[in-house]
CSV table of C-alpha atoms and ligand atoms in Angstrom, one decimal:
chain,number,residue,atom,x,y,z
A,927,UNK,CA,-68.8,3.5,-78.4
A,928,UNK,CA,-67.2,3.3,-81.8
A,929,UNK,CA,-67.8,0.1,-83.9
A,930,UNK,CA,-64.4,-0.9,-85.1
A,931,UNK,CA,-63.5,-3.8,-87.5
A,932,UNK,CA,-60.0,-5.3,-87.7
A,933,UNK,CA,-58.8,-6.8,-91.0
A,934,UNK,CA,-55.5,-8.7,-91.1
A,935,UNK,CA,-53.5,-9.8,-94.1
A,936,UNK,CA,-51.0,-12.6,-93.6
A,937,UNK,CA,-49.0,-12.2,-96.8
A,938,UNK,CA,-45.7,-13.5,-98.1
A,939,UNK,CA,-43.6,-10.7,-96.8
A,940,UNK,CA,-45.5,-9.2,-93.9
A,941,UNK,CA,-48.6,-9.4,-91.6
A,942,UNK,CA,-50.6,-6.2,-91.8
A,943,UNK,CA,-53.6,-4.8,-90.0
A,944,UNK,CA,-56.2,-2.1,-90.9
A,945,UNK,CA,-58.9,-1.0,-88.5
A,946,UNK,CA,-61.9,0.7,-89.9
A,947,UNK,CA,-64.7,2.7,-88.2
A,948,UNK,CA,-67.9,1.8,-90.0
A,949,UNK,CA,-69.9,4.8,-88.6
A,950,UNK,CA,-67.4,7.4,-89.7
A,951,UNK,CA,-66.4,5.3,-92.9
A,952,UNK,CA,-62.8,5.9,-92.0
A,953,UNK,CA,-59.5,4.1,-91.5
A,954,UNK,CA,-58.5,4.4,-87.8
A,955,UNK,CA,-55.1,2.8,-88.0
A,956,UNK,CA,-52.8,0.7,-90.3
A,957,UNK,CA,-49.9,-1.3,-88.9
A,958,UNK,CA,-47.5,-3.8,-90.2
A,959,UNK,CA,-44.8,-6.4,-89.2
A,960,UNK,CA,-42.3,-7.0,-91.9
A,961,UNK,CA,-40.8,-10.5,-91.4
A,962,UNK,CA,-37.4,-10.2,-93.0
A,963,UNK,CA,-36.5,-6.9,-91.3
A,964,UNK,CA,-38.4,-7.3,-87.9
A,965,UNK,CA,-38.3,-11.0,-87.3
A,966,UNK,CA,-34.7,-11.5,-88.4
A,967,UNK,CA,-34.1,-14.7,-86.3
A,968,UNK,CA,-36.2,-16.7,-88.8
A,969,UNK,CA,-33.5,-16.0,-91.4
A,970,UNK,CA,-36.1,-15.5,-94.2
A,971,UNK,CA,-35.4,-13.6,-97.4
A,972,UNK,CA,-38.4,-11.5,-98.5
A,973,UNK,CA,-40.4,-13.6,-96.1
A,974,UNK,CA,-39.4,-17.1,-97.4
A,975,UNK,CA,-36.8,-19.8,-97.1
A,976,UNK,CA,-35.4,-20.9,-100.4
A,977,UNK,CA,-33.7,-24.2,-100.4
A,978,UNK,CA,-30.3,-23.7,-102.1
A,979,UNK,CA,-29.9,-27.3,-103.4
A,980,UNK,CA,-33.5,-27.3,-104.7
A,981,UNK,CA,-34.5,-23.8,-105.6
A,982,UNK,CA,-38.1,-24.9,-106.5
A,983,UNK,CA,-38.7,-25.7,-102.9
A,984,UNK,CA,-39.9,-22.5,-101.2
A,985,UNK,CA,-41.1,-22.7,-97.6
A,986,UNK,CA,-41.8,-20.3,-94.6
A,987,UNK,CA,-41.7,-21.0,-90.9
A,988,UNK,CA,-45.3,-20.9,-89.5
A,989,UNK,CA,-44.1,-19.9,-86.0
A,990,UNK,CA,-42.9,-16.7,-87.7
A,991,UNK,CA,-46.5,-15.9,-88.7
A,992,UNK,CA,-47.5,-16.6,-85.0
A,993,UNK,CA,-44.9,-14.2,-83.7
A,994,UNK,CA,-45.9,-11.6,-86.3
A,995,UNK,CA,-49.4,-11.8,-84.8
A,996,UNK,CA,-48.1,-11.2,-81.3
A,997,UNK,CA,-46.0,-8.3,-82.5
A,998,UNK,CA,-48.7,-6.7,-84.6
A,999,UNK,CA,-51.3,-6.7,-81.8
A,1000,UNK,CA,-48.6,-5.3,-79.4
A,1001,UNK,CA,-48.0,-2.5,-81.8
A,1002,UNK,CA,-51.7,-1.7,-82.0
A,1003,UNK,CA,-52.1,-1.8,-78.2
A,1004,UNK,CA,-49.0,0.4,-77.7
A,1005,UNK,CA,-50.4,2.9,-80.3
A,1006,UNK,CA,-53.3,3.4,-77.9
A,1007,UNK,CA,-55.9,1.9,-80.3
A,1008,UNK,CA,-59.1,1.0,-78.4
A,1009,UNK,CA,-59.0,-2.7,-79.2
A,1010,UNK,CA,-62.0,-3.1,-76.8
A,1011,UNK,CA,-64.1,-1.4,-79.5
A,1012,UNK,CA,-63.2,-4.0,-82.2
A,1013,UNK,CA,-66.4,-5.9,-82.9
A,1014,UNK,CA,-65.1,-8.4,-85.4
A,1015,UNK,CA,-61.9,-9.6,-86.9
A,1016,UNK,CA,-61.4,-11.1,-90.4
A,1017,UNK,CA,-58.4,-11.7,-92.5
A,1018,UNK,CA,-56.8,-12.9,-95.7
A,1019,UNK,CA,-53.9,-15.2,-96.1
A,1020,UNK,CA,-51.4,-15.8,-98.9
A,1021,UNK,CA,-53.1,-18.7,-100.8
A,1022,UNK,CA,-52.1,-22.4,-101.0
A,1023,UNK,CA,-49.6,-22.4,-98.1
A,1024,UNK,CA,-50.2,-25.3,-95.7
A,1025,UNK,CA,-49.6,-25.7,-92.0
A,1026,UNK,CA,-49.2,-29.2,-90.4
A,1027,UNK,CA,-50.2,-29.5,-86.7
A,1028,UNK,CA,-50.2,-32.3,-84.1
A,1029,UNK,CA,-52.9,-33.1,-81.6
A,1030,UNK,CA,-51.6,-30.6,-79.1
A,1031,UNK,CA,-52.6,-27.7,-81.3
A,1032,UNK,CA,-56.1,-27.1,-79.8
A,1033,UNK,CA,-55.2,-28.0,-76.2
A,1034,UNK,CA,-52.2,-25.5,-76.4
A,1035,UNK,CA,-54.6,-22.8,-77.8
A,1036,UNK,CA,-56.9,-23.4,-74.9
A,1037,UNK,CA,-54.3,-23.2,-72.2
A,1038,UNK,CA,-52.5,-20.0,-73.3
A,1039,UNK,CA,-51.0,-17.9,-70.5
A,1040,UNK,CA,-51.8,-14.2,-71.2
A,1041,UNK,CA,-48.6,-13.2,-69.3
A,1042,UNK,CA,-46.4,-15.0,-72.0
A,1043,UNK,CA,-46.0,-14.2,-75.7
A,1044,UNK,CA,-47.8,-16.4,-78.2
A,1045,UNK,CA,-44.8,-17.7,-80.0
A,1046,UNK,CA,-43.2,-19.1,-76.8
A,1047,UNK,CA,-46.2,-21.2,-76.2
A,1048,UNK,CA,-46.8,-22.6,-79.6
A,1049,UNK,CA,-43.4,-24.1,-80.4
A,1050,UNK,CA,-44.5,-27.7,-80.0
A,1051,UNK,CA,-47.7,-27.8,-82.1
A,1052,UNK,CA,-46.1,-28.4,-85.6
A,1053,UNK,CA,-45.4,-31.7,-87.3
A,1054,UNK,CA,-43.5,-29.8,-89.9
A,1055,UNK,CA,-41.5,-26.7,-88.8
A,1056,UNK,CA,-41.7,-25.1,-92.3
A,1057,UNK,CA,-44.7,-24.7,-94.5
A,1058,UNK,CA,-44.6,-25.0,-98.3
A,1059,UNK,CA,-46.0,-21.7,-99.8
A,1060,UNK,CA,-47.4,-20.6,-103.1
A,1061,UNK,CA,-43.9,-19.9,-104.5
A,1062,UNK,CA,-43.0,-23.7,-104.2
A,1063,UNK,CA,-43.0,-25.4,-107.6
A,1064,UNK,CA,-41.5,-28.8,-106.5
A,1065,UNK,CA,-44.6,-31.0,-107.1
A,1066,UNK,CA,-44.6,-31.7,-110.8
A,1067,UNK,CA,-44.8,-35.5,-110.2
A,1068,UNK,CA,-47.7,-35.2,-107.7
A,1069,UNK,CA,-49.6,-32.9,-110.1
A,1070,UNK,CA,-49.5,-35.6,-112.8
A,1071,UNK,CA,-50.8,-38.2,-110.3
A,1072,UNK,CA,-53.5,-35.8,-109.3
A,1073,UNK,CA,-54.7,-35.4,-112.8
A,1074,UNK,CA,-54.5,-39.1,-113.5
A,1075,UNK,CA,-56.7,-39.8,-110.4
A,1076,UNK,CA,-59.7,-38.2,-112.0
A,1077,UNK,CA,-59.1,-38.7,-115.6
A,1078,UNK,CA,-56.8,-36.0,-116.8
A,1079,UNK,CA,-56.2,-32.2,-116.4
A,1080,UNK,CA,-59.5,-31.2,-118.1
A,1081,UNK,CA,-61.5,-33.4,-115.7
A,1082,UNK,CA,-59.5,-32.0,-112.8
A,1083,UNK,CA,-60.2,-28.4,-113.9
A,1084,UNK,CA,-64.0,-29.1,-114.3
A,1085,UNK,CA,-64.0,-30.8,-110.9
A,1086,UNK,CA,-62.0,-28.4,-108.8
A,1087,UNK,CA,-61.8,-25.1,-110.9
A,1088,UNK,CA,-58.1,-25.5,-111.9
A,1089,UNK,CA,-55.8,-27.9,-113.6
A,1090,UNK,CA,-53.2,-29.4,-111.4
A,1091,UNK,CA,-50.8,-26.6,-110.2
A,1092,UNK,CA,-47.6,-27.2,-108.4
A,1093,UNK,CA,-48.2,-24.5,-105.8
A,1094,UNK,CA,-51.7,-25.8,-105.0
A,1095,UNK,CA,-52.0,-27.5,-101.7
A,1096,UNK,CA,-53.3,-31.0,-102.6
A,1097,UNK,CA,-50.2,-32.1,-104.4
A,1098,UNK,CA,-48.1,-30.5,-101.7
A,1099,UNK,CA,-50.0,-32.7,-99.1
A,1100,UNK,CA,-49.3,-35.7,-101.2
A,1101,UNK,CA,-45.7,-35.0,-101.5
A,1102,UNK,CA,-45.4,-34.6,-97.6
A,1103,UNK,CA,-47.5,-37.9,-97.1
A,1104,UNK,CA,-45.3,-39.8,-99.5
A,1105,UNK,CA,-41.9,-38.5,-98.5
A,1106,UNK,CA,-42.3,-38.0,-94.7
A,1107,UNK,CA,-44.8,-40.6,-93.7
A,1108,UNK,CA,-44.0,-40.5,-90.0
A,1109,UNK,CA,-44.5,-36.8,-89.6
A,1110,UNK,CA,-47.6,-37.0,-91.8
A,1111,UNK,CA,-49.2,-39.7,-89.7
A,1112,UNK,CA,-48.6,-37.7,-86.6
A,1113,UNK,CA,-50.5,-34.7,-88.2
A,1114,UNK,CA,-53.9,-34.1,-86.7
A,1115,UNK,CA,-54.8,-30.9,-88.6
A,1116,UNK,CA,-53.8,-29.6,-91.9
A,1117,UNK,CA,-54.6,-25.8,-92.1
A,1118,UNK,CA,-54.1,-23.2,-94.8
A,1119,UNK,CA,-52.4,-20.0,-93.7
A,1120,UNK,CA,-55.9,-18.4,-93.5
A,1121,UNK,CA,-57.5,-21.1,-91.3
A,1122,UNK,CA,-54.4,-21.4,-89.1
A,1123,UNK,CA,-54.4,-17.7,-88.3
A,1124,UNK,CA,-58.2,-17.7,-87.7
A,1125,UNK,CA,-57.9,-20.7,-85.4
A,1126,UNK,CA,-55.3,-19.0,-83.3
A,1127,UNK,CA,-57.5,-15.9,-82.8
A,1128,UNK,CA,-60.6,-18.0,-81.9
A,1129,UNK,CA,-58.7,-20.4,-79.6
A,1130,UNK,CA,-60.4,-23.3,-81.4
A,1131,UNK,CA,-60.2,-25.1,-84.7
A,1132,UNK,CA,-61.7,-23.1,-87.6
A,1133,UNK,CA,-62.0,-25.0,-90.9
A,1134,UNK,CA,-60.7,-24.0,-94.3
A,1135,UNK,CA,-63.1,-21.7,-96.1
A,1136,UNK,CA,-64.6,-22.6,-99.5
A,1137,UNK,CA,-62.7,-19.8,-101.2
A,1138,UNK,CA,-59.2,-20.8,-100.1
A,1139,UNK,CA,-60.2,-24.5,-100.5
A,1140,UNK,CA,-60.6,-24.0,-104.2
A,1141,UNK,CA,-56.9,-23.2,-104.3
A,1142,UNK,CA,-56.0,-26.7,-103.3
A,1143,UNK,CA,-57.0,-29.0,-106.3
A,1144,UNK,CA,-59.1,-31.0,-103.8
A,1145,UNK,CA,-62.5,-29.4,-103.4
A,1146,UNK,CA,-65.3,-30.3,-105.7
A,1147,UNK,CA,-66.2,-26.8,-106.6
A,1148,UNK,CA,-69.9,-27.6,-107.4
A,1149,UNK,CA,-70.9,-29.4,-104.2
A,1150,UNK,CA,-68.3,-27.6,-102.0
A,1151,UNK,CA,-67.0,-30.9,-100.5
A,1152,UNK,CA,-63.5,-32.6,-100.8
A,1153,UNK,CA,-63.3,-35.1,-103.6
A,1154,UNK,CA,-62.8,-38.6,-102.3
A,1155,UNK,CA,-60.5,-39.8,-105.1
A,1156,UNK,CA,-58.2,-36.8,-104.6
A,1157,UNK,CA,-58.2,-37.2,-100.9
A,1158,UNK,CA,-57.2,-40.9,-101.4
A,1159,UNK,CA,-54.5,-39.7,-103.7
A,1160,UNK,CA,-52.9,-37.6,-100.8
A,1161,UNK,CA,-52.6,-40.1,-98.1
A,1162,UNK,CA,-54.7,-42.0,-95.5
A,1163,UNK,CA,-56.5,-39.8,-93.1
A,1164,UNK,CA,-56.3,-36.7,-95.1
A,1165,UNK,CA,-60.2,-36.1,-94.8
A,1166,UNK,CA,-60.0,-36.1,-91.0
A,1167,UNK,CA,-56.9,-33.8,-91.1
A,1168,UNK,CA,-58.6,-31.3,-93.3
A,1169,UNK,CA,-61.9,-31.3,-91.5
A,1170,UNK,CA,-65.1,-29.9,-93.3
A,1171,UNK,CA,-64.6,-26.9,-95.7
A,1172,UNK,CA,-66.8,-24.0,-94.3
A,1173,UNK,CA,-68.8,-21.1,-95.6
A,1174,UNK,CA,-66.7,-18.0,-95.3
A,1175,UNK,CA,-69.6,-15.8,-94.4
A,1176,UNK,CA,-70.3,-17.7,-91.2
A,1177,UNK,CA,-69.1,-16.2,-88.0
A,1178,UNK,CA,-67.1,-18.9,-86.2
A,1179,UNK,CA,-67.2,-17.7,-82.6
A,1180,UNK,CA,-65.5,-15.2,-80.2
A,1181,UNK,CA,-62.0,-14.2,-79.7
A,1182,UNK,CA,-59.9,-16.4,-77.3
A,1183,UNK,CA,-59.6,-15.1,-73.8
A,1184,UNK,CA,-55.8,-15.0,-74.2
A,1185,UNK,CA,-56.2,-11.9,-76.6
A,1186,UNK,CA,-58.8,-10.3,-74.3
A,1187,UNK,CA,-56.5,-10.5,-71.3
A,1188,UNK,CA,-53.2,-9.7,-73.1
A,1189,UNK,CA,-54.3,-7.0,-75.6
A,1190,UNK,CA,-57.7,-5.7,-74.3
A,1191,UNK,CA,-60.0,-7.0,-76.9
A,1192,UNK,CA,-63.7,-7.3,-75.8
A,1193,UNK,CA,-64.7,-10.9,-75.0
A,1194,UNK,CA,-67.6,-10.3,-77.5
A,1195,UNK,CA,-65.3,-9.6,-80.5
A,1196,UNK,CA,-66.3,-12.0,-83.3
A,1197,UNK,CA,-64.0,-14.0,-85.3
A,1198,UNK,CA,-65.0,-14.4,-89.0
A,1199,UNK,CA,-63.3,-17.1,-91.0
A,1200,UNK,CA,-60.4,-15.9,-93.1
A,1201,UNK,CA,-60.0,-16.6,-96.8
A,1202,UNK,CA,-57.3,-16.4,-99.5
A,1203,UNK,CA,-55.9,-13.0,-100.4
A,1204,UNK,CA,-57.3,-13.3,-104.0
A,1205,UNK,CA,-61.0,-14.0,-102.9
A,1206,UNK,CA,-60.5,-11.2,-100.3
A,1207,UNK,CA,-59.2,-8.8,-103.0
A,1208,UNK,CA,-62.4,-9.4,-104.9
A,1209,UNK,CA,-64.4,-8.1,-102.0
A,1210,UNK,CA,-61.9,-5.3,-101.1
A,1211,UNK,CA,-62.3,-3.9,-104.6
A,1212,UNK,CA,-66.1,-4.1,-104.4
A,1213,UNK,CA,-66.4,-6.7,-107.2
A,1214,UNK,CA,-69.8,-8.2,-106.1
A,1215,UNK,CA,-71.9,-8.1,-109.2
A,1216,UNK,CA,-71.7,-10.0,-112.5
A,1217,UNK,CA,-69.4,-8.2,-115.0
A,1218,UNK,CA,-67.2,-6.4,-112.3
A,1219,UNK,CA,-63.6,-7.2,-113.1
A,1220,UNK,CA,-60.3,-6.0,-111.9
A,1221,UNK,CA,-56.9,-5.8,-113.6
A,1222,UNK,CA,-53.8,-5.5,-111.4
A,1223,UNK,CA,-50.8,-4.1,-113.2
A,1224,UNK,CA,-47.9,-5.1,-110.9
A,1225,UNK,CA,-44.7,-7.1,-111.6
A,1226,UNK,CA,-47.0,-9.5,-113.3
A,1227,UNK,CA,-50.5,-8.6,-114.4
A,1228,UNK,CA,-53.6,-10.3,-113.0
A,1229,UNK,CA,-57.2,-10.2,-114.2
A,1230,UNK,CA,-59.9,-11.4,-112.0
A,1231,UNK,CA,-63.6,-10.9,-111.7
A,1232,UNK,CA,-66.9,-11.9,-110.2
A,1233,UNK,CA,-69.1,-14.6,-111.7
A,1234,UNK,CA,-72.6,-15.3,-110.5
A,1235,UNK,CA,-72.4,-18.8,-111.9
A,1236,UNK,CA,-69.8,-21.3,-112.9
A,1237,UNK,CA,-68.9,-21.1,-116.6
A,1238,UNK,CA,-70.3,-23.9,-118.9
A,1239,UNK,CA,-66.8,-25.0,-119.5
A,1240,UNK,CA,-64.0,-24.2,-117.1
A,1241,UNK,CA,-60.9,-22.5,-118.8
A,1242,UNK,CA,-57.7,-24.3,-118.2
A,1243,UNK,CA,-55.8,-21.0,-118.2
A,1244,UNK,CA,-57.8,-19.7,-115.2
A,1245,UNK,CA,-58.4,-20.5,-111.6
A,1246,UNK,CA,-62.0,-20.5,-110.6
A,1247,UNK,CA,-62.4,-19.9,-106.9
A,1248,UNK,CA,-65.4,-19.7,-104.7
A,1249,UNK,CA,-65.9,-16.1,-103.8
A,1250,UNK,CA,-66.6,-14.9,-100.2
A,1251,UNK,CA,-70.2,-14.2,-101.1
A,1252,UNK,CA,-70.7,-17.8,-102.1
A,1253,UNK,CA,-70.6,-17.0,-105.9
A,1254,UNK,CA,-67.4,-17.4,-108.0
A,1255,UNK,CA,-64.4,-15.6,-109.3
A,1256,UNK,CA,-62.0,-16.3,-112.1
A,1257,UNK,CA,-58.3,-15.3,-111.9
A,1258,UNK,CA,-55.6,-15.3,-114.5
A,1259,UNK,CA,-52.0,-14.4,-114.0
A,1260,UNK,CA,-49.9,-13.1,-116.8
A,1261,UNK,CA,-46.2,-13.1,-116.1
A,1262,UNK,CA,-45.1,-10.6,-118.8
A,1263,UNK,CA,-46.6,-7.5,-117.1
A,1264,UNK,CA,-44.9,-4.4,-116.0
A,1265,UNK,CA,-41.4,-6.0,-116.8
A,1266,UNK,CA,-42.3,-6.4,-120.5
A,1267,UNK,CA,-43.6,-2.8,-120.7
A,1268,UNK,CA,-40.4,-1.8,-119.0
A,1269,UNK,CA,-38.2,-3.7,-121.3
A,1270,UNK,CA,-39.5,-1.6,-124.3
A,1271,UNK,CA,-39.0,1.6,-122.2
A,1272,UNK,CA,-35.4,0.6,-121.3
A,1273,UNK,CA,-34.5,-0.5,-124.8
A,1274,UNK,CA,-35.1,3.1,-125.9
A,1275,UNK,CA,-33.8,4.7,-122.7
A,1276,UNK,CA,-37.1,6.6,-122.3
A,1277,UNK,CA,-38.7,7.9,-119.1
A,1278,UNK,CA,-42.4,6.7,-118.5
A,1279,UNK,CA,-43.5,10.2,-119.7
A,1280,UNK,CA,-41.6,9.8,-123.0
A,1281,UNK,CA,-42.9,6.2,-123.3
A,1282,UNK,CA,-46.5,7.4,-122.7
A,1283,UNK,CA,-46.2,10.4,-125.1
A,1284,UNK,CA,-44.9,8.1,-127.8
A,1285,UNK,CA,-47.8,5.8,-127.4
A,1286,UNK,CA,-50.2,8.7,-127.8
A,1287,UNK,CA,-48.5,9.7,-131.0
A,1288,UNK,CA,-49.8,6.5,-132.6
A,1289,UNK,CA,-53.4,5.5,-133.3
A,1290,UNK,CA,-55.3,2.6,-131.6
A,1291,UNK,CA,-54.6,-0.5,-133.6
A,1292,UNK,CA,-51.1,0.7,-134.2
A,1293,UNK,CA,-51.5,0.9,-138.0
A,1294,UNK,CA,-51.8,-2.9,-138.0
A,1295,UNK,CA,-48.5,-3.6,-136.2
A,1296,UNK,CA,-48.5,-6.4,-133.6
A,1297,UNK,CA,-46.2,-7.9,-131.1
A,1298,UNK,CA,-46.1,-11.3,-129.3
A,1299,UNK,CA,-44.6,-9.9,-126.0
A,1300,UNK,CA,-43.0,-13.0,-124.5
A,1301,UNK,CA,-40.0,-11.2,-122.9
A,1302,UNK,CA,-40.1,-14.0,-120.3
A,1303,UNK,CA,-41.7,-17.4,-120.1
A,1304,UNK,CA,-45.5,-17.0,-119.9
A,1305,UNK,CA,-48.2,-18.7,-117.8
A,1306,UNK,CA,-51.2,-17.6,-120.0
A,1307,UNK,CA,-50.9,-18.8,-122.6
A,1308,UNK,CA,-48.2,-21.2,-121.7
A,1309,UNK,CA,-44.9,-20.1,-123.3
A,1310,UNK,CA,-42.0,-22.4,-122.6
A,1311,UNK,CA,-39.4,-20.5,-124.5
A,1312,UNK,CA,-39.1,-16.8,-124.2
A,1313,UNK,CA,-39.0,-14.6,-127.3
A,1314,UNK,CA,-40.5,-11.4,-128.7
A,1315,UNK,CA,-42.0,-11.5,-132.3
A,1316,UNK,CA,-42.8,-8.4,-134.1
A,1317,UNK,CA,-45.4,-8.2,-137.0
A,1318,UNK,CA,-45.4,-5.0,-139.1
A,1319,UNK,CA,-43.8,-3.1,-136.2
A,1320,UNK,CA,-41.3,-0.3,-136.9
A,1321,UNK,CA,-38.3,-0.4,-134.7
A,1322,UNK,CA,-39.4,2.8,-132.8
A,1323,UNK,CA,-40.4,3.5,-129.3
A,1324,UNK,CA,-43.9,4.6,-130.5
A,1325,UNK,CA,-44.6,1.5,-132.5
A,1326,UNK,CA,-43.2,-1.0,-129.9
A,1327,UNK,CA,-44.6,0.7,-126.8
A,1328,UNK,CA,-48.1,0.6,-128.2
A,1329,UNK,CA,-47.7,-2.9,-129.6
A,1330,UNK,CA,-46.7,-4.3,-126.2
A,1331,UNK,CA,-49.6,-2.8,-124.3
A,1332,UNK,CA,-52.2,-3.7,-127.0
A,1333,UNK,CA,-50.9,-7.3,-127.1
A,1334,UNK,CA,-51.1,-7.6,-123.4
A,1335,UNK,CA,-54.7,-6.2,-123.3
A,1336,UNK,CA,-55.8,-8.5,-126.2
A,1337,UNK,CA,-54.4,-11.5,-124.5
A,1338,UNK,CA,-56.3,-10.6,-121.3
A,1339,UNK,CA,-59.5,-9.9,-123.1
A,1340,UNK,CA,-59.4,-13.1,-125.0
A,1341,UNK,CA,-58.6,-15.3,-122.0
A,1342,UNK,CA,-61.0,-13.5,-119.7
A,1343,UNK,CA,-63.8,-14.2,-122.2
A,1344,UNK,CA,-62.7,-17.8,-122.3
A,1345,UNK,CA,-62.8,-18.0,-118.5
A,1346,UNK,CA,-66.4,-16.8,-118.5
A,1347,UNK,CA,-65.7,-13.2,-117.4
A,1348,UNK,CA,-67.9,-10.6,-119.2
A,1349,UNK,CA,-66.4,-7.3,-118.0
A,1350,UNK,CA,-68.8,-4.4,-118.0
A,1351,UNK,CA,-66.4,-2.2,-116.0
A,1352,UNK,CA,-62.9,-2.6,-115.0
A,1353,UNK,CA,-61.1,-1.5,-111.8
A,1354,UNK,CA,-57.4,-1.1,-112.4
A,1355,UNK,CA,-54.9,-1.4,-109.6
A,1356,UNK,CA,-51.2,-1.9,-109.1
A,1357,UNK,CA,-48.1,0.2,-109.9
A,1358,UNK,CA,-48.8,0.8,-113.6
A,1359,UNK,CA,-52.4,1.7,-113.1
A,1360,UNK,CA,-51.2,5.3,-112.4
A,1361,UNK,CA,-50.5,5.5,-116.2
A,1362,UNK,CA,-53.6,6.9,-118.0
A,1363,UNK,CA,-52.2,5.9,-121.4
A,1364,UNK,CA,-52.2,2.1,-120.3
A,1365,UNK,CA,-55.7,2.5,-118.9
A,1366,UNK,CA,-56.9,4.1,-122.3
A,1367,UNK,CA,-55.7,1.1,-124.2
A,1368,UNK,CA,-57.4,-1.2,-121.7
A,1369,UNK,CA,-60.7,0.7,-122.2
A,1370,UNK,CA,-60.2,0.5,-126.0
A,1371,UNK,CA,-59.5,-3.1,-126.1
A,1372,UNK,CA,-62.2,-4.3,-123.6
A,1373,UNK,CA,-64.7,-1.5,-124.8
A,1374,UNK,CA,-65.7,-0.8,-121.2
A,1375,UNK,CA,-65.2,2.0,-118.7
A,1376,UNK,CA,-62.0,1.7,-116.6
A,1377,UNK,CA,-61.4,3.4,-113.3
B,1755,LIG,P1,-45.7,-5.4,-107.2
B,1755,LIG,O1,-46.8,-5.2,-106.2
B,1755,LIG,O2,-45.8,-6.6,-108.1
B,1755,LIG,O3,-44.3,-5.3,-106.6
B,1755,LIG,P2,-46.5,-2.8,-108.2
B,1755,LIG,O4,-47.9,-2.9,-108.2
B,1755,LIG,O5,-45.9,-2.0,-107.2
B,1755,LIG,O6,-45.8,-4.2,-108.3
B,1755,LIG,O7,-46.0,-2.2,-109.6
B,1755,LIG,C1,-44.7,-2.0,-109.9
B,1755,LIG,C2,-44.5,-1.7,-111.4
B,1755,LIG,O8,-45.3,-0.6,-111.8
B,1755,LIG,C3,-43.0,-1.4,-111.8
B,1755,LIG,O9,-42.4,-2.7,-112.2
B,1755,LIG,C4,-43.2,-0.4,-112.9
B,1755,LIG,O10,-42.9,-1.1,-114.2
B,1755,LIG,C5,-44.7,-0.1,-113.0
B,1755,LIG,N1,-44.9,1.4,-113.1
B,1755,LIG,C6,-44.6,2.4,-112.2
B,1755,LIG,N2,-44.9,3.6,-112.7
B,1755,LIG,C7,-45.3,3.4,-113.9
B,1755,LIG,C8,-45.8,4.3,-114.9
B,1755,LIG,N3,-45.9,5.6,-114.7
B,1755,LIG,N4,-46.2,3.7,-116.1
B,1755,LIG,C9,-46.1,2.4,-116.3
B,1755,LIG,N5,-45.7,1.5,-115.4
B,1755,LIG,C10,-45.3,2.0,-114.2
B,1756,LIG,C1,-52.7,-17.2,-106.3
B,1756,LIG,C2,-51.3,-17.1,-105.8
B,1756,LIG,C3,-50.8,-15.8,-105.2
B,1756,LIG,C4,-50.8,-15.8,-103.7
B,1756,LIG,C5,-50.0,-14.7,-103.3
B,1756,LIG,O1,-52.9,-18.3,-107.0
B,1756,LIG,O2,-50.6,-18.1,-105.7
B,1756,LIG,O3,-51.6,-14.8,-105.6
B,1756,LIG,O4,-52.2,-15.9,-103.3
B,1756,LIG,O5,-50.2,-14.3,-102.0
């Protein structure tokens, strides 16, 4: 009998599945449900609901994630995948999104009728029909109150691994408690996307794992417990609603009988706690030793890496999360990524090939020319007014194209060091990682091998 493992990813725009066979080291099947195009009745755009009056409020309907699970497992079953051979299921969720559930949540999970679809049976479990997600930036006031509760942003960063961030869940919980106290008071469980999906699969409550919990501005990162001052800041009863944060490496039980009967899983299939997508990416890229770092060159660039120990001083530019191994990871997000590189390419109406050849015609260091590449506002370092500054740069494609990439890599190297990362090898991912010229500059600046 094959030994199959199912991994799920509940992300902003889709729910996807990959099944691997450990014995043959191969991917058996990949499948996806895309919310906007396949679950159109939720009226989401790119997976989210944007509030037209308040564009900083970004939510998603949690019932849509439930229906996506039903559809995805249906697709796998209809494809003839032997779900009975799946020995364990784990998953990753978009970080920070929160789901608010009443006291019928667990009884409903335990009485599911395998003849009926999941989404029809879980309509009454929510105290809030939409969930704030990571794209929401409506909690500036709550963030200030969070920082004040523990003595300022530096103290909050040392305590939880991050300064107060609008998309983080703690300030979102506070906003809900303060603005909708009746619904908050009738909430029995507050889950993250990750713990919500894992709980459904197991038919019982699964706690928030340490990794995703560090994306909430609530967990004391050193002792892995919720901080009582920050809990008090959220609203009465928050501790009970959150439950105890759990070790992600612990198996949490077996799959619920609903999934055994409806989709043909084995009753022995184990349910492993889910974590946030970024902690899961760390493992997915095999970054499990000190010094192993990844740089993702997508719309924005991110740099993240594994750390055996917490840094002496937590960088306010980075998020320090607990890794699925129980060690730590640091993550930084740079908004001026591919779009900045593209802006230079477009200015000179060049193709990527011409852009790359122009860079290769200039030496590393760019003859001393330099750029501050804030084509857009920047997160790291915080730039509140966009603007590109050139120092000694000629107005040529070659000079500007090298300048933008060298500046980006130097900013990453500087901030990565400040966050406690000491890269000894870099794994590059994302759309622009197909470009060897960019990877060469990365290797030149960081002085480590890049693959
Ligand atoms: P996201 O996941 O954020 O949507 P991707 O990881 O798919 O982004 O990366 C898309 C970006 O990759 C594009 O914005 C584009 O600028 C960049 N890209 C694609 N091909 C190249 C190339 N040959 N050289 C440099 N950048 C590239
Ligand atoms: C990380 C973050 C995003 C989401 C996207 O802090 O907000 O990367 O996890 O899914």
